[in-house]
Short mmCIF file of C-alpha atoms in Angstrom, two decimals:
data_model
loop_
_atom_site.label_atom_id
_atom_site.label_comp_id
_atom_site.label_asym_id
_atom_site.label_seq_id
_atom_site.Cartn_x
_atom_site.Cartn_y
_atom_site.Cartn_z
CA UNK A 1 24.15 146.40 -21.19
CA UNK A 2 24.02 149.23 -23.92
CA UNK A 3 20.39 150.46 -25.16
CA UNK A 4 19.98 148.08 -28.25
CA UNK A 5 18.35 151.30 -29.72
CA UNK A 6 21.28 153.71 -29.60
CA UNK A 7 23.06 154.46 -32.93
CA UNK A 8 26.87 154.08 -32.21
CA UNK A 9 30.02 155.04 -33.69
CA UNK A 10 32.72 152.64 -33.80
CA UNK A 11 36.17 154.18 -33.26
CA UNK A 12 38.95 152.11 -34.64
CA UNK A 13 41.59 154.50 -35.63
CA UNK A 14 44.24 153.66 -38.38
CA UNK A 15 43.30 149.94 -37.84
CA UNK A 16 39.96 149.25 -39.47
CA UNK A 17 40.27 146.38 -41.66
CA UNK A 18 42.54 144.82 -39.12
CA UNK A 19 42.89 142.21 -36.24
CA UNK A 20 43.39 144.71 -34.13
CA UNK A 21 39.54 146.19 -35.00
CA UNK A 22 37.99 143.03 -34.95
CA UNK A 23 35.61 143.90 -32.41
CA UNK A 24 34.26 146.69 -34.38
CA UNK A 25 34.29 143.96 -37.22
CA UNK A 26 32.25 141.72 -34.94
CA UNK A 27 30.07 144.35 -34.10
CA UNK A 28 29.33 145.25 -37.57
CA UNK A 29 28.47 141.29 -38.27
CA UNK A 30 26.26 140.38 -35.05
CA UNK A 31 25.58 143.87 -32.99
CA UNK A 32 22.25 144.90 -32.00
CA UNK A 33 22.63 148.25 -32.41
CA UNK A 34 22.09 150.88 -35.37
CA UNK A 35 25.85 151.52 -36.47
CA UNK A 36 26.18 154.79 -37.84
CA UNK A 37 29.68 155.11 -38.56
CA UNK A 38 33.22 154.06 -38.42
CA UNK A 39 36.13 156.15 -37.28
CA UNK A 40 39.33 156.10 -38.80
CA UNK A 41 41.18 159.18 -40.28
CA UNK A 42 43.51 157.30 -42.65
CA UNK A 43 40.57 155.81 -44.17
CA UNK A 44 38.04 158.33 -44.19
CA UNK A 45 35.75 158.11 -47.44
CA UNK A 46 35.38 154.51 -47.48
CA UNK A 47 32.75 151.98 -46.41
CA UNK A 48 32.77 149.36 -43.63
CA UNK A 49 32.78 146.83 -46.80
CA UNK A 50 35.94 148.09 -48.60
CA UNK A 51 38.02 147.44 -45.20
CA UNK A 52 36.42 144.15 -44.22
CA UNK A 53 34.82 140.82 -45.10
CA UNK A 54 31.32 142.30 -44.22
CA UNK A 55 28.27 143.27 -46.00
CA UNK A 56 27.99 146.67 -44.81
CA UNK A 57 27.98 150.36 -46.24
CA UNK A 58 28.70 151.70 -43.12
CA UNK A 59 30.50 154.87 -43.77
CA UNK A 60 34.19 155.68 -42.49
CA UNK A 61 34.71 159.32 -41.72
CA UNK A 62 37.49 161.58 -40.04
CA UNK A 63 36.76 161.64 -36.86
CA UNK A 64 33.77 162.72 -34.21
CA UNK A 65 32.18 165.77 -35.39
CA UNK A 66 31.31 163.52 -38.47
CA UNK A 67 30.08 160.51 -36.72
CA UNK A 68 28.21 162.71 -34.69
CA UNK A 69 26.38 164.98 -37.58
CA UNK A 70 25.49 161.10 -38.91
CA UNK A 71 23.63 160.78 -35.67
CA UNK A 72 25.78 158.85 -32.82
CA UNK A 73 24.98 158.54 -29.53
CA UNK A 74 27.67 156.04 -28.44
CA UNK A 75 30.81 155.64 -29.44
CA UNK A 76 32.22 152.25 -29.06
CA UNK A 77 35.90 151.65 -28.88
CA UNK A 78 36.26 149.27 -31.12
CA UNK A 79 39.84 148.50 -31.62
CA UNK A 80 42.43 147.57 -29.12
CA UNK A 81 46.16 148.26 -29.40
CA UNK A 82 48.54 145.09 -28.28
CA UNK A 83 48.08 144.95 -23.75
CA UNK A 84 44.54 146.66 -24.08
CA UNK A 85 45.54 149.68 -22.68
CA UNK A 86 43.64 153.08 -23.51
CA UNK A 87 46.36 155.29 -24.97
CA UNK A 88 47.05 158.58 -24.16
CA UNK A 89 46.58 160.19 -27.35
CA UNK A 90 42.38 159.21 -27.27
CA UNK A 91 41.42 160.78 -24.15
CA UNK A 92 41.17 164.13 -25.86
CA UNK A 93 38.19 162.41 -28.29
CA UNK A 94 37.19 160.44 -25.70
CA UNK A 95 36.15 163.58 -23.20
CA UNK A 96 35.01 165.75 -26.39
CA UNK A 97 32.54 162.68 -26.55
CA UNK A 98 31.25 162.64 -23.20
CA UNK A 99 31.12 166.29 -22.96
CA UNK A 100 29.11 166.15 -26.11
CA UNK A 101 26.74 164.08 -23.72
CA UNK A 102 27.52 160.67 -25.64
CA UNK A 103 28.18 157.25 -24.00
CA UNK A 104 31.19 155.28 -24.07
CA UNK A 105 31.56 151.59 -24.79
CA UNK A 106 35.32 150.38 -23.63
CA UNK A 107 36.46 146.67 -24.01
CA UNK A 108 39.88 148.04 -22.92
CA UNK A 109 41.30 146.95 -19.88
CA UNK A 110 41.95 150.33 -18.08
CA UNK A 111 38.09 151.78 -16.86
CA UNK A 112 37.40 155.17 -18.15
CA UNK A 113 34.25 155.53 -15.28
CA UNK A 114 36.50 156.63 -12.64
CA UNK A 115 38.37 159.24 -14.80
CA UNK A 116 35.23 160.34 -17.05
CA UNK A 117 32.06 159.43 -15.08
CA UNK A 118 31.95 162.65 -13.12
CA UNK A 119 31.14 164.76 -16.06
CA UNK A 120 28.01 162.48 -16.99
CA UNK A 121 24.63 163.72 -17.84
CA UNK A 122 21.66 161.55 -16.68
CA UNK A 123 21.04 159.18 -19.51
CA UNK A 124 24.57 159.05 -20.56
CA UNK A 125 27.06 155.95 -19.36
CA UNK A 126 30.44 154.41 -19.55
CA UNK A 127 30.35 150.94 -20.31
CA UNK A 128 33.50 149.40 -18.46
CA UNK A 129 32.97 146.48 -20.32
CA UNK A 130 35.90 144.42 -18.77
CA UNK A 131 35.10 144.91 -15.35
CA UNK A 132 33.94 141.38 -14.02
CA UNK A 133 30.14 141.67 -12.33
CA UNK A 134 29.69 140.34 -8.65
CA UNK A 135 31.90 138.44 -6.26
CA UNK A 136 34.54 136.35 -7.26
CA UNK A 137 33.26 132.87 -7.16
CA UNK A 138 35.51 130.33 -5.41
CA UNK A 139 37.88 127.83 -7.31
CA UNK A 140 35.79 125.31 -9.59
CA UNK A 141 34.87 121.83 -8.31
CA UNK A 142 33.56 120.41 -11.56
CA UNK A 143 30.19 121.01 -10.95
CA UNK A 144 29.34 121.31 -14.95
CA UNK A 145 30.33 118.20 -15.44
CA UNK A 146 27.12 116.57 -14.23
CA UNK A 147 24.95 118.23 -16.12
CA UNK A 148 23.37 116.32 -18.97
CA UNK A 149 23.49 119.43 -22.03
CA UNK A 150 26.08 119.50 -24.76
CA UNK A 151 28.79 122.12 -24.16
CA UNK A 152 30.58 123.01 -27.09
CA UNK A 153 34.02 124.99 -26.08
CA UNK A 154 35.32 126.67 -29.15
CA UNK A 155 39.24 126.36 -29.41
CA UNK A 156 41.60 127.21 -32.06
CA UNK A 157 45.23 126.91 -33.43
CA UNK A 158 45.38 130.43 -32.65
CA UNK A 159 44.83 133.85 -31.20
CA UNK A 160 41.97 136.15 -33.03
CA UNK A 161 41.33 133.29 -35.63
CA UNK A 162 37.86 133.68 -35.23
CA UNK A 163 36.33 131.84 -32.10
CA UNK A 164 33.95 133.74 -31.23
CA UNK A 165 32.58 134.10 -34.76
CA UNK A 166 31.97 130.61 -35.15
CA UNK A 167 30.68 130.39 -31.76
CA UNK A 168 27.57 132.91 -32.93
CA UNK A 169 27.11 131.49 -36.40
CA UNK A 170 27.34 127.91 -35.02
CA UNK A 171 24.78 129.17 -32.02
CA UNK A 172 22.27 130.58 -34.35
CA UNK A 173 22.68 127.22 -36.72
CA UNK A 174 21.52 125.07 -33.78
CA UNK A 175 18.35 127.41 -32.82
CA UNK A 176 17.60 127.39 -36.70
CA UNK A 177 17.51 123.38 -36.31
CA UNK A 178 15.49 123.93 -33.91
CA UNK A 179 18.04 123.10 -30.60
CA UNK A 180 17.50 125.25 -27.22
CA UNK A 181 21.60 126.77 -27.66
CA UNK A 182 22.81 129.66 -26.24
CA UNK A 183 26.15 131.46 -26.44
CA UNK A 184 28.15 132.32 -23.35
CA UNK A 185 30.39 134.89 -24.31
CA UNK A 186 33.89 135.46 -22.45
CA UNK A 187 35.42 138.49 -23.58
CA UNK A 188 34.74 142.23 -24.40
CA UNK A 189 33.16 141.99 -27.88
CA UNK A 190 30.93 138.94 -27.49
CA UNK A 191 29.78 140.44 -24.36
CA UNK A 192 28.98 143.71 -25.75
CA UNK A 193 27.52 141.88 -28.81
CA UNK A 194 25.00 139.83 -26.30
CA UNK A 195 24.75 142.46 -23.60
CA UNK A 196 26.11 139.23 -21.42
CA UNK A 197 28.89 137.30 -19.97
CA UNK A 198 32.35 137.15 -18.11
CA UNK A 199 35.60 139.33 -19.62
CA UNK A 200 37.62 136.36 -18.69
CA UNK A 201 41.38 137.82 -18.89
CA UNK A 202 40.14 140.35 -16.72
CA UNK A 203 39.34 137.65 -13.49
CA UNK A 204 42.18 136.62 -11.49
CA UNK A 205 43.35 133.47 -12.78
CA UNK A 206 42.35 131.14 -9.47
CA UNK A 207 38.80 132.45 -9.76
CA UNK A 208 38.61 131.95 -13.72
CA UNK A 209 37.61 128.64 -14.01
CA UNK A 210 35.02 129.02 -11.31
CA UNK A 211 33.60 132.08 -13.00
CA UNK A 212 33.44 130.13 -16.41
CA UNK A 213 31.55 126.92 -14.36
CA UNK A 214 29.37 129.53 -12.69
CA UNK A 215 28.24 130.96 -16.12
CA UNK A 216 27.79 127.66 -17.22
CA UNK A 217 26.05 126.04 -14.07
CA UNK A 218 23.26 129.72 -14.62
CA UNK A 219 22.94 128.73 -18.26
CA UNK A 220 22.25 124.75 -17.54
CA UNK A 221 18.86 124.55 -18.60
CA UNK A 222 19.36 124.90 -21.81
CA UNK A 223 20.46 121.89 -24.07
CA UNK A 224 23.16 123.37 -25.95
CA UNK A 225 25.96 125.96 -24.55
CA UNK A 226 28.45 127.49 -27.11
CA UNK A 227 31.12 128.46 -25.12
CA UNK A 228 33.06 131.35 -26.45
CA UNK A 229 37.03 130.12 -26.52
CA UNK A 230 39.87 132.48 -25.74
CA UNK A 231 43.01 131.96 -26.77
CA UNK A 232 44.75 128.89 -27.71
CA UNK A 233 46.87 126.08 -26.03
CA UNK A 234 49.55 126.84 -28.93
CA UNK A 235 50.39 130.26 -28.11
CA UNK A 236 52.68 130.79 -25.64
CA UNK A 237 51.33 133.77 -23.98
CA UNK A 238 47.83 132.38 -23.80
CA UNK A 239 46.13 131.12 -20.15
CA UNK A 240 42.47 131.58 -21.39
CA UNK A 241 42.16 128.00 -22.66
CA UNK A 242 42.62 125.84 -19.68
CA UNK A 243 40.14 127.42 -17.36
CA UNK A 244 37.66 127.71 -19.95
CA UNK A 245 38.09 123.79 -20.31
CA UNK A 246 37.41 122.88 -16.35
CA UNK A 247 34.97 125.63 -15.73
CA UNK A 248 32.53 124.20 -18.15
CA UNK A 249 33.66 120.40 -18.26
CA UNK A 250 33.08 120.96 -22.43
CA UNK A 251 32.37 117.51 -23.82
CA UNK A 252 32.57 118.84 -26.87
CA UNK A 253 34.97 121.09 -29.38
CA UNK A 254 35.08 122.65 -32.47
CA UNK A 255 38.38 123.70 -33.62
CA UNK A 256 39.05 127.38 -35.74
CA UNK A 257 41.66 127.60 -37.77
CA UNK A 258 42.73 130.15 -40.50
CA UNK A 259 43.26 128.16 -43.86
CA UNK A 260 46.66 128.32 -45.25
CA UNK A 261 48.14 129.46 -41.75
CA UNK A 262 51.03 127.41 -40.75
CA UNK A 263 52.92 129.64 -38.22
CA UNK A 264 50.95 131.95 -35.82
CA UNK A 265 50.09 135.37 -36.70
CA UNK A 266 52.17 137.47 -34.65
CA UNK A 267 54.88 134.86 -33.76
CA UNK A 268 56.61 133.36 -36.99
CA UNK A 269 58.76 131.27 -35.22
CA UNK A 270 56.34 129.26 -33.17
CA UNK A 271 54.72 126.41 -35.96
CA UNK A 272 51.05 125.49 -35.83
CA UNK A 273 51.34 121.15 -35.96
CA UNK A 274 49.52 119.19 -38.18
CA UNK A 275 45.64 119.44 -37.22
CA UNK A 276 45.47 115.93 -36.46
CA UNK A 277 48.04 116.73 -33.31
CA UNK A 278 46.31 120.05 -32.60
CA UNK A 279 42.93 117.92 -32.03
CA UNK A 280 44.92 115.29 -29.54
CA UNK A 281 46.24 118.41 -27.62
CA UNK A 282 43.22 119.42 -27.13
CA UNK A 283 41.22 116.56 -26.57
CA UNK A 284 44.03 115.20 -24.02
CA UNK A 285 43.97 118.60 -22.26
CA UNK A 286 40.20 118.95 -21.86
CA UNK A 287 39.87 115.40 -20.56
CA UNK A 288 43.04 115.49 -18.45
CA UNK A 289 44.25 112.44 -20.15
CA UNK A 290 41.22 110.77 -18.96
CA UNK A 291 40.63 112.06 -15.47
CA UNK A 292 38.09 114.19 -16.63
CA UNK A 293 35.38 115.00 -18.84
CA UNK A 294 36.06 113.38 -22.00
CA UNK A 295 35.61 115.88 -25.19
CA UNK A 296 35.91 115.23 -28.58
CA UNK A 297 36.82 117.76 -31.34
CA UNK A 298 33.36 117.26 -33.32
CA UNK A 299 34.45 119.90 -36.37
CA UNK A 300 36.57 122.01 -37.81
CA UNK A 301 35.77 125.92 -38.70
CA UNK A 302 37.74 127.45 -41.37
CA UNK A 303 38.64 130.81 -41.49
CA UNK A 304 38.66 131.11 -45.33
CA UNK A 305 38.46 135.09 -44.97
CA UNK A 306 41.80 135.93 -46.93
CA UNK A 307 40.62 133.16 -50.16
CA UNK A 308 38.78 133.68 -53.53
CA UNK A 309 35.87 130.86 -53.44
CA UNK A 310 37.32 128.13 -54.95
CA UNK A 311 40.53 128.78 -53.06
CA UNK A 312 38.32 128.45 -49.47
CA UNK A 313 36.43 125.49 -51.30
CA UNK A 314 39.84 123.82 -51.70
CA UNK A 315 41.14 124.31 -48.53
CA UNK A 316 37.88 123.12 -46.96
CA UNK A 317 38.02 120.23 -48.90
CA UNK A 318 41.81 119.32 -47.64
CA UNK A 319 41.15 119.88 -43.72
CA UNK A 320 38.35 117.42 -43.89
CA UNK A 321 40.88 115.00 -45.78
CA UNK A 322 43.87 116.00 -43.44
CA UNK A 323 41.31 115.26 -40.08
CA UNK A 324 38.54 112.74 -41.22
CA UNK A 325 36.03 115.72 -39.31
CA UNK A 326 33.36 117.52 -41.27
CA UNK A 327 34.62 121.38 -41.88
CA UNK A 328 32.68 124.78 -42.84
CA UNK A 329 33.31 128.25 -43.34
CA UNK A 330 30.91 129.56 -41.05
CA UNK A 331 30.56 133.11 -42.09
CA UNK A 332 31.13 131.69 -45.95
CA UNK A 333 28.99 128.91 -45.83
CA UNK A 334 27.04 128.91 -42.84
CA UNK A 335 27.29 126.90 -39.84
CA UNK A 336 24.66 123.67 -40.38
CA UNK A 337 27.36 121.11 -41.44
CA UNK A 338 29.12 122.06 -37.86
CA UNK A 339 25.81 122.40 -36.01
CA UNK A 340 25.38 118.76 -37.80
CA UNK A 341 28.66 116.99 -36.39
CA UNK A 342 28.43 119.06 -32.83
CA UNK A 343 24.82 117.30 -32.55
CA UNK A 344 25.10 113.99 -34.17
#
C-alpha cells in the first residue's frame, strides 16, 4: 500500500484521455492521494479535464523534470499498452525516477523490483502492484456460498466498460444508505485505489477462483460485498469472469454496459446481443444452470460517458424499457437507483 500522503505523478504517455489510461482516469476519480500531475508529451499544456470525463485541473506536462518541480514523489504508471508489458522505451524515465529517489507504482505485469530495487533509498519503494500476496490458496469449494451477505459481482457486455467504476460509486451509494458494503477490488487500479485486493489475471487460473472465495470468505462480515468484475463472458479472450463467479458464489449482478455500443470495442466483428440475452448468459453462468448459487442481474449501469445529457437520459430511458431493470449512470447520476434494486 502507497503512503495516502504522497503527491504522485501519473505517467500515461500519448494515451491520456484513453482506455488505455484508464487507470490514471480512475485514479484521478477515486485515489487517495494528492495528484500533482499528468504525464504525456503530446498533450502537454492541458488539464486532466480537457482529456477526460473528470472534474479535475490536474495539469499535463512534458515529462518528469516538470512533474517533479510540481512536487511528485511517486510516479504511478498509469497507462498500460495492449499484454501489460513495460516497454522498453520507459525504463530510461523510469530509472531517472528512482534515481531521483521517487517511488514507483506499476500495475504492469512485468515487476520492476528486481531490475530497479537495488538502487533504492530508504523511504523509497516499488509497488509491484500485480504480484499476488501470500500462498496460493487451493481450488474453491464454494465456501461463499453459505454465507448470508449480499454479493454483488459486477459484469459487463464488455472489456474496460467501466466495472470497476460502478463497483466504487455503487459501494459508496450503499454506505451513504447507510449498508455495511465494501469493495473487493481484483485488478491493478482498484487495488491501488483501495490499497487492497487480488490482481486476478496475474494468479494461475486453478488457484483464481479460490483466491476470489478467499477474499470474499476475509471480507464476510460485512453485509454487502461489491465485487470488482473483470472482463466479460462476451469477449473471447476473457477468463476473468468465471472464477470471479464461483469464488464468491455472487447472488447478485449488476450489468455495465456502454450506451450506444453494439459491437465490442476492440473487436468489430464480435456483436454484443440484445441485453435481455446478455442478462440470461449471465445469470445461467453464475448459477450453473441451477446447480449453483442462483444470481439475478438486479441493474443495469450505463456508461453514458461519450453522450450530451439528454442523449445519456435517452439511452437510460431505453435500457430500462429494453430489460424491465432499473438503470443509472453512476458517475452521471449517481449510484442510489442501483444501490436501490441491488438491496430491494
Amino acid at each position: 500500500m502507497l503512503d495516502p500522503t504522497l503527491p504522485i505523478a501519473l505517467f500515461a504517455e500519448a494515451t491520456m484521455g484513453t482506455l488505455n489510461a484508464k487507470m490514471s482516469e480512475g485514479i484521478l476519480r477515486y485515489g487517495r492521494n494528492p495528484v500533482v500531475a499528468i504525464i504525456d508529451s503530446t498533450k502537454a499544456g492541458l488539464r486532466a479535464r480537457d482529456l477526460c470525463p473528470v472534474e479535475s485541473d490536474v495539469p499535463v506536462v512534458a515529462g518528469l523534470d516538470d512533474a517533479v518541480a510540481l512536487g511528485a514523489q511517486v510516479v504511478v504508471l498509469g497507462t498500460a499498452p495492449s499484454g501489460g508489458r513495460v516497454p522498453p522505451e520507459w525504463m530510461d524515465m523510469l530509472q531517472d525516477a528512482v534515481g531521483r529517489g521517487l517511488s514507483i507504482v506499476n500495475g504492469m505485469h512485468d515487476r520492476l523490483e528486481p531490475v530497479l530495487g537495488g538502487k533504492l533509498r530508504p523511504g523509497q519503494v516499488i509497488w509491484d502492484v500485480r504480484v499476488p500476496q501470500g500462498d496460493m490458496p487451493p481450488i474453491a469449494m464454494g465456501r461463499a456460498a453459505s454465507l448470508p451477505n449480499t454479493r454483488v459481482l459486477m459484469v459487463g457486455t464488455d472489456m474496460a466498460i467501466g466495472k470497476m467504476t460502478a463497483g466504487l460509486e455503487l459501494t459508496r451509494s450503499l454506505q451513504a444508505l447507510g449498508h455495511d458494503a465494501a469493495f473487493l477490488a481484483t485488478g491493478q487500479t482498484g487495488i491501488t485505489i483501495t490499497g487492497a485486493g487480488i490482481p486476478l489475471d496475474a494468479v494461475r487460473v486453478d488457484h483464481a477462483a479460490g483466491m476470489v472465495e478467499r477474499m470474499v470468505m476475509e471480507h464476510a462480515a460485512h453485509d454487502v460485498l461489491v465485487i470488482e468484475g473483470q472482463g466479460s463472458l462476451l469477449h473471447p479472450g476473457s477468463t476473468a469472469t468465471l472464477p470471479l463467479m464461483r469464488g464468491s458464489a455472487c447472488n447478485a449482478m449488476v450489468l455495465c454496459h456502454r450506451a450506444g455500443m453494439d459491437v465490442l470495442d476492440t473487436l468489430n466483428e464480435t456483436r454484443v446481443p440484445p441485453l435481455r440475452d446478455v442478462i440470461a448468459l449471465n445469470e445461467a453462468v453464475a448459477g450453473g444452470a441451477g446447480a449453483l448459487t442462483p444470481a439475478r442481474v438486479r441493474a443495469i449501469a450505463v456508461n453514458t460517458a461519450r453522450m450530451d445529457a439528454e442523449a445519456a437520459r435517452a439511452a437510460i430511458s431505453a435500457i430500462e424499457d429494453a430489460t424491465g431493470l432499473p438503470a443509472a449512470d453512476p458517475v452521471r447520476d449517481g449510484a442510489d437507483r442501483l444501490a436501490r434494486a441491488v438491496i430491494g
